[in-house]
XYZ file of C-alpha atoms in Angstrom:
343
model
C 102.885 108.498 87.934
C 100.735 111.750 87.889
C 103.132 114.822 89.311
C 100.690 117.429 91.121
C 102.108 120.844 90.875
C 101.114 124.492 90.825
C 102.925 127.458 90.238
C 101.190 129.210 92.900
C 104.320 127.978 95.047
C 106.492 130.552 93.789
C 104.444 133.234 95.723
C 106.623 132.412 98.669
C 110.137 133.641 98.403
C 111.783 134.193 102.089
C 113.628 137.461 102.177
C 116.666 135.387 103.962
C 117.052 133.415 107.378
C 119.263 133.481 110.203
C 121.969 131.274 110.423
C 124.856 130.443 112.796
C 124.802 134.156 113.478
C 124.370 135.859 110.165
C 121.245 136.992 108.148
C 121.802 134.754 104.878
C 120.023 134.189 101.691
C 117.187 131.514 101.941
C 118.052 127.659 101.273
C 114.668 126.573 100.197
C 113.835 128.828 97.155
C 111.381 128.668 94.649
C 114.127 127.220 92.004
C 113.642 123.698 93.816
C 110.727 122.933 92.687
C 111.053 124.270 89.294
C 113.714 122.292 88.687
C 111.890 119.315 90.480
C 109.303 119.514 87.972
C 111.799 120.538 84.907
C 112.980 117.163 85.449
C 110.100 115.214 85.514
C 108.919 116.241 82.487
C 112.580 114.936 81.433
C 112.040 111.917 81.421
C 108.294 111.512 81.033
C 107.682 110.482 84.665
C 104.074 111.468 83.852
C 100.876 114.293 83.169
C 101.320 117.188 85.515
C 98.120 118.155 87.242
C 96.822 121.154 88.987
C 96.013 120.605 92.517
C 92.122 121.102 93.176
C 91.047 123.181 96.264
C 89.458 121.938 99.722
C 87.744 123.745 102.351
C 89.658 125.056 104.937
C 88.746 122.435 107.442
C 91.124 120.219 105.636
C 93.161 121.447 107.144
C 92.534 122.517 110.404
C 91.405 119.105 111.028
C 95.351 118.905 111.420
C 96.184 123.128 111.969
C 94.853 124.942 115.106
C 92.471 127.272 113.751
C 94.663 130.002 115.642
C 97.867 128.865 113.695
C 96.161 128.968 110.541
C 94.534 132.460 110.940
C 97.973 133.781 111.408
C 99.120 132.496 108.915
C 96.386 133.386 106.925
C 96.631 137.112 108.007
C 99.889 138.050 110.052
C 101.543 139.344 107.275
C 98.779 141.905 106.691
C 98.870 142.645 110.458
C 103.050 142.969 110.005
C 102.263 145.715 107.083
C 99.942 147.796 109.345
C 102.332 147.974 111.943
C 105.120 149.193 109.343
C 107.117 146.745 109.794
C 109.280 145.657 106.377
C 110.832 142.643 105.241
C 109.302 138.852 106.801
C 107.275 138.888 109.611
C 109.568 137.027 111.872
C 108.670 136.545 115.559
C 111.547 138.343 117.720
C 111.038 136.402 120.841
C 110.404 132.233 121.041
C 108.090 129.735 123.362
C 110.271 128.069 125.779
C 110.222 125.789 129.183
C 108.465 128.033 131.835
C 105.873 130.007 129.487
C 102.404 129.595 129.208
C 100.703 127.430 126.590
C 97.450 128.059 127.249
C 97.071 131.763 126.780
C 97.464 132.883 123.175
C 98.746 136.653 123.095
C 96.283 139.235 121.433
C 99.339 141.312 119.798
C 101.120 140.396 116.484
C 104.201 139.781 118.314
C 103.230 137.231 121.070
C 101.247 135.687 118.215
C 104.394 135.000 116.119
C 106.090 133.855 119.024
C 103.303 131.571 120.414
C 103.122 129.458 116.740
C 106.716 130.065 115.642
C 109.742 128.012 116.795
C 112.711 129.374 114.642
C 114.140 132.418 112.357
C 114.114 130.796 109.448
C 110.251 130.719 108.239
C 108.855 134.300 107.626
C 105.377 134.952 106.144
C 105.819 137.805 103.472
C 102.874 139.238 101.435
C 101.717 136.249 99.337
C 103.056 133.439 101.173
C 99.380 132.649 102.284
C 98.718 131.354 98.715
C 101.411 129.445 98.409
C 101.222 127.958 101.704
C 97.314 126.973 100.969
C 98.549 125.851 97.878
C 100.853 123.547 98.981
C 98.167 122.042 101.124
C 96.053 121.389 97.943
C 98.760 119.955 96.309
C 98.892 117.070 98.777
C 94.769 116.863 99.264
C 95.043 116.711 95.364
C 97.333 113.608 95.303
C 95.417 112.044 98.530
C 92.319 111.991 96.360
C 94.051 110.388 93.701
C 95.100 107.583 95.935
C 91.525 107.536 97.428
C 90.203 107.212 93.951
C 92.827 103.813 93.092
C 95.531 105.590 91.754
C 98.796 103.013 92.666
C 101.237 105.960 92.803
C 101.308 109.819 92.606
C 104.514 112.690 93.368
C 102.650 115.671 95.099
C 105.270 118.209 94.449
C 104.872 120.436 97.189
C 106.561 123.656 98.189
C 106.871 125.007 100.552
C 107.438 121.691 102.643
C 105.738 120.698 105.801
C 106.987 118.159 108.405
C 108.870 120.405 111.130
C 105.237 122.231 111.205
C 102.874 120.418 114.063
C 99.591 121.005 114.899
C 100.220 124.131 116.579
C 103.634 125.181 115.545
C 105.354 125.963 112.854
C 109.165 126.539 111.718
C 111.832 124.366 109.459
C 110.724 126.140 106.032
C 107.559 124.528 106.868
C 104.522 125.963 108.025
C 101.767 123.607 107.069
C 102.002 119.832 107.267
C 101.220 118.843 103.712
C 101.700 114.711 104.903
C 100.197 114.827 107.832
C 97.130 116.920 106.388
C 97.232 114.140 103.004
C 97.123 110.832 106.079
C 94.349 112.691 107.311
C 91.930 113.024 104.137
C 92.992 109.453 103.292
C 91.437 108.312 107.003
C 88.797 110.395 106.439
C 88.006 109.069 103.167
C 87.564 105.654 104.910
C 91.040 103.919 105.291
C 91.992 102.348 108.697
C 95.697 102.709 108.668
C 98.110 104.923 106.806
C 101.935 104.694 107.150
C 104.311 108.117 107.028
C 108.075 107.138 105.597
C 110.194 110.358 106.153
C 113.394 110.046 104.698
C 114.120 113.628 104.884
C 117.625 114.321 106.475
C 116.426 116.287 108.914
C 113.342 114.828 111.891
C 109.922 115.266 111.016
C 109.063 116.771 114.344
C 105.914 118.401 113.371
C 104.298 114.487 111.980
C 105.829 113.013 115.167
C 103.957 115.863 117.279
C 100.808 115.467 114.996
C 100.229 111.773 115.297
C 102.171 111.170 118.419
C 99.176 109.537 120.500
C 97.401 107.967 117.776
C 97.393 104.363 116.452
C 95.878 105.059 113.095
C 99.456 106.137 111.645
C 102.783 104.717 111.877
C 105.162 107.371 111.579
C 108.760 106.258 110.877
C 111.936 108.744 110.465
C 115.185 107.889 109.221
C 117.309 111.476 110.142
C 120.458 112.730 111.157
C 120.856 112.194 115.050
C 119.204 115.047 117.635
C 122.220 115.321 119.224
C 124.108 116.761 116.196
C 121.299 118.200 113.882
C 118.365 120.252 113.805
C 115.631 120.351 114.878
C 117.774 118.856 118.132
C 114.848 118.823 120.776
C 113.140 115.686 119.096
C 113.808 112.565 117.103
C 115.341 110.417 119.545
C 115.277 106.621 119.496
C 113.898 106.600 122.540
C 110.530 108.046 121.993
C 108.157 105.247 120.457
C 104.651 107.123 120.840
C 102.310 107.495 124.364
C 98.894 106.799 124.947
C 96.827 104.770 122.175
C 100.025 105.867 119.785
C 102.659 103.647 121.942
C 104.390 101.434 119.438
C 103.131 103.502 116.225
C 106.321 106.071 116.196
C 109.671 104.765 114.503
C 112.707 106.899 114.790
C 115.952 105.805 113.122
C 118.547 108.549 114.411
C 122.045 108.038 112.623
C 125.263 110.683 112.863
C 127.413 112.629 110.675
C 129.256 111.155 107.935
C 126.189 108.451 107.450
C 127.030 106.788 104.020
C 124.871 104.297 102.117
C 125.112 100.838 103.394
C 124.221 102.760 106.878
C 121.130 104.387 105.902
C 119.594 101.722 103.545
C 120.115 99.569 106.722
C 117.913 101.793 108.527
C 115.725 102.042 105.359
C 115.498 98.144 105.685
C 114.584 98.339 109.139
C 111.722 101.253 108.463
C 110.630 99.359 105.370
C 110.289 96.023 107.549
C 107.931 98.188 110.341
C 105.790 99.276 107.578
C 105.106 95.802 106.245
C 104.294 94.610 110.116
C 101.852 97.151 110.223
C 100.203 96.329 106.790
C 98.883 100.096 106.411
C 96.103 100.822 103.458
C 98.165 103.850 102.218
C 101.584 104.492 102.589
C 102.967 108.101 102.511
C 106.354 109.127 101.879
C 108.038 112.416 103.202
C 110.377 112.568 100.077
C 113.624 114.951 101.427
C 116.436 114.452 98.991
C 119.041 116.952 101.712
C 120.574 113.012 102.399
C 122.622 114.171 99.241
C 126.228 114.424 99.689
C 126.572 117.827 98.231
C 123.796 119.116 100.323
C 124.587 122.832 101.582
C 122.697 121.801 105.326
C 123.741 118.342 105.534
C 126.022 115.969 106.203
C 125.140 112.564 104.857
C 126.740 111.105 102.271
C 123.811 109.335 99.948
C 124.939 109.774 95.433
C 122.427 109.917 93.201
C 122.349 106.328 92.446
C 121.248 105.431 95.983
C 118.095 107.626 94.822
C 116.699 105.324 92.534
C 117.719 102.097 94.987
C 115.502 104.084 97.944
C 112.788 104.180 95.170
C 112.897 100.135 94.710
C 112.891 99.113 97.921
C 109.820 101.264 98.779
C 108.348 99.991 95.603
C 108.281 96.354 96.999
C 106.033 96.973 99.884
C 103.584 96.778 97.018
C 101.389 99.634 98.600
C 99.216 102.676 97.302
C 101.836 105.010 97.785
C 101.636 108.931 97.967
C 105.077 110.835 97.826
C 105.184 114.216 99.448
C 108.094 116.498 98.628
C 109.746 117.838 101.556
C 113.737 119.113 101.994
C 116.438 119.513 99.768
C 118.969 122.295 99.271
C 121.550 121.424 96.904
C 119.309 122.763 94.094
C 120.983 122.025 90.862
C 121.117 118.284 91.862
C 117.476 118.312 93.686
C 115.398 117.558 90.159
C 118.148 114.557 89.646
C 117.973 112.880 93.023
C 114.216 113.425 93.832
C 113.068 111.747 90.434
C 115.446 109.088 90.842
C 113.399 108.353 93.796
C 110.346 108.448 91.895
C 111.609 106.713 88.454
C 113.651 103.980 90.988
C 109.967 103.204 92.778
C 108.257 102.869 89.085
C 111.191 100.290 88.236
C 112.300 101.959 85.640
């Protein structure tokens, strides 16, 4: 399995975050992926590749051009204004607001595209961003081109970011921008597995009306976890997308004969659907020793996810996403992949 990776994804390192009332030191840090990729050069999984580049339109065929632009250039904007530290927005979109008038000013920009404290641009977080993007485009193509299996080992992740919003570590949705170049590229259906503890809010907004991409979460419950405001069962697409939207919310404390049971369930929808391409939004945070979490998957249950995605027999594309318990994240996501390879 070819591992697509560039180091460029060490250019964003988040100054710290804001959590239950404190400014803290950053959970997703450049270490994860190092030790991601550390890992799978362990135990051979396969060549590492450098991601080739794609025009921009790659990905604002997913990324309001706005978004993007801010991304692209906030920080700079941030600078002029004197400001130090991450450009964090210091107000939020809510109920009541407008969404159809995008503020001129830095300020109402941030707070127009950003829903939480917890994702600041910095200085070079632009290339790593952009890079991440590739990173998935790169393994897309390699699907595309007949490739059975490839680990696009991105950082920093992207399904809490939608097509207009971004927030969750995540500001660019490296899945939802890889389904896209895959239907572009002439596929009919794609499927999106996210088995990230957390909801992948951002794919759900992205594809929510479409038909062209089943989307199925498995995540910790709304009602206890972030990103709280989505990720209910109850909420199964609208429009042309009715049907094509899967979410498997389970509590606290979920262990593994729960979770493979929704995994079973998930794996069963994607088979129905009989997609050309299946992606997989590869969290490892289900870990039981994960700082953010509270599910209680062992590294064994790694490598069973990885078999039982394995026999849906499908072109299969795995996206890295969440995971914060960092010394374990290189053993658990590659037990994934390894589990998948049989092997």
């Amino acid at each position: 399995m070819d591992v697509i990776y560039s180091p460029d994804h060490a250019l964003h390192q988040s100054p710290g975050e804001l959590n239950s009332g404190e400014f803290v030191a950053a959970f997703e840090k450049p270490e994860r992926a190092q030790i991601i990729l550390d890992r799978a050069l362990a135990v051979g999984l396969g060549p590492v590749l450098a991601p080739e580049r794609f025009p921009l339109d790659a990905i604002t065929r997913i990324h309001d051009a706005g978004m993007v632009d801010l991304l692209r250039h906030g920080f700079a904007e941030w600078e002029k204004l004197g400001r130090k530290g991450g450009a964090f927005p210091f107000t939020f979109f809510t109920r009541g607001f407008r969404a159809d008038r995008v503020p001129q000013n830095l300020e109402g920009r941030l707070a127009h595209y950003c829903f939480d404290a917890g994702t600041p641009l910095t200085a070079t977080s632009w290339q790593a961003i952009e890079s991440s993007a590739h990173v998935a485009l790169t393994g897309a193509a390699a699907i595309v081109s007949g490739a059975s299996s490839v680990f696009s080992l991105c950082r920093p992740p992207g399904h809490h970011a939608g097509s207009d919003h971004y927030g969750g570590y995540c500001f660019l949705n490296n899945a939802a921008i890889a389904a896209q170049h895959v239907l572009d590229q002439g596929a009919k259906r794609v499927a999106i597995l996210d088995v990230d503890y957390h909801h992948g809010n951002g794919t759900q907004q992205i594809f929510y009306q479409r038909d062209d991409v089943l989307l199925v979460n498995i995540h910790a419950t709304p009602e206890q976890e972030y990103p709280y405001l989505l990720g209910f069962a109850d909420e199964p697409g609208a429009g042309a997308g009715e049907g094509f939207n899967l979410n498997l919310p389970l509590p606290w404390g979920t262990d593994w004969e729960a979770w493979s049971a929704a995994l079973e369930t998930g794996c069963r929808r994607v088979a129905e659907y009989a997609p050309d391409v299946l992606l997989v939004s590869l969290g490892v945070d289900t870990y039981l020793g994960d700082p953010i979490s509270q599910f209680k998957l062992d590294h064994e249950h790694f490598t069973r996810m990885g078999e039982r995605i394995a026999k849906l027999g499908l072109p299969t594309q795995f996206v890295m996403e969440g995971g914060y318990a960092v010394a374990e994240i290189g053993i658990n996501a590659v037990n994934v992949l390894t589990g998948f390879e049989g092997r």
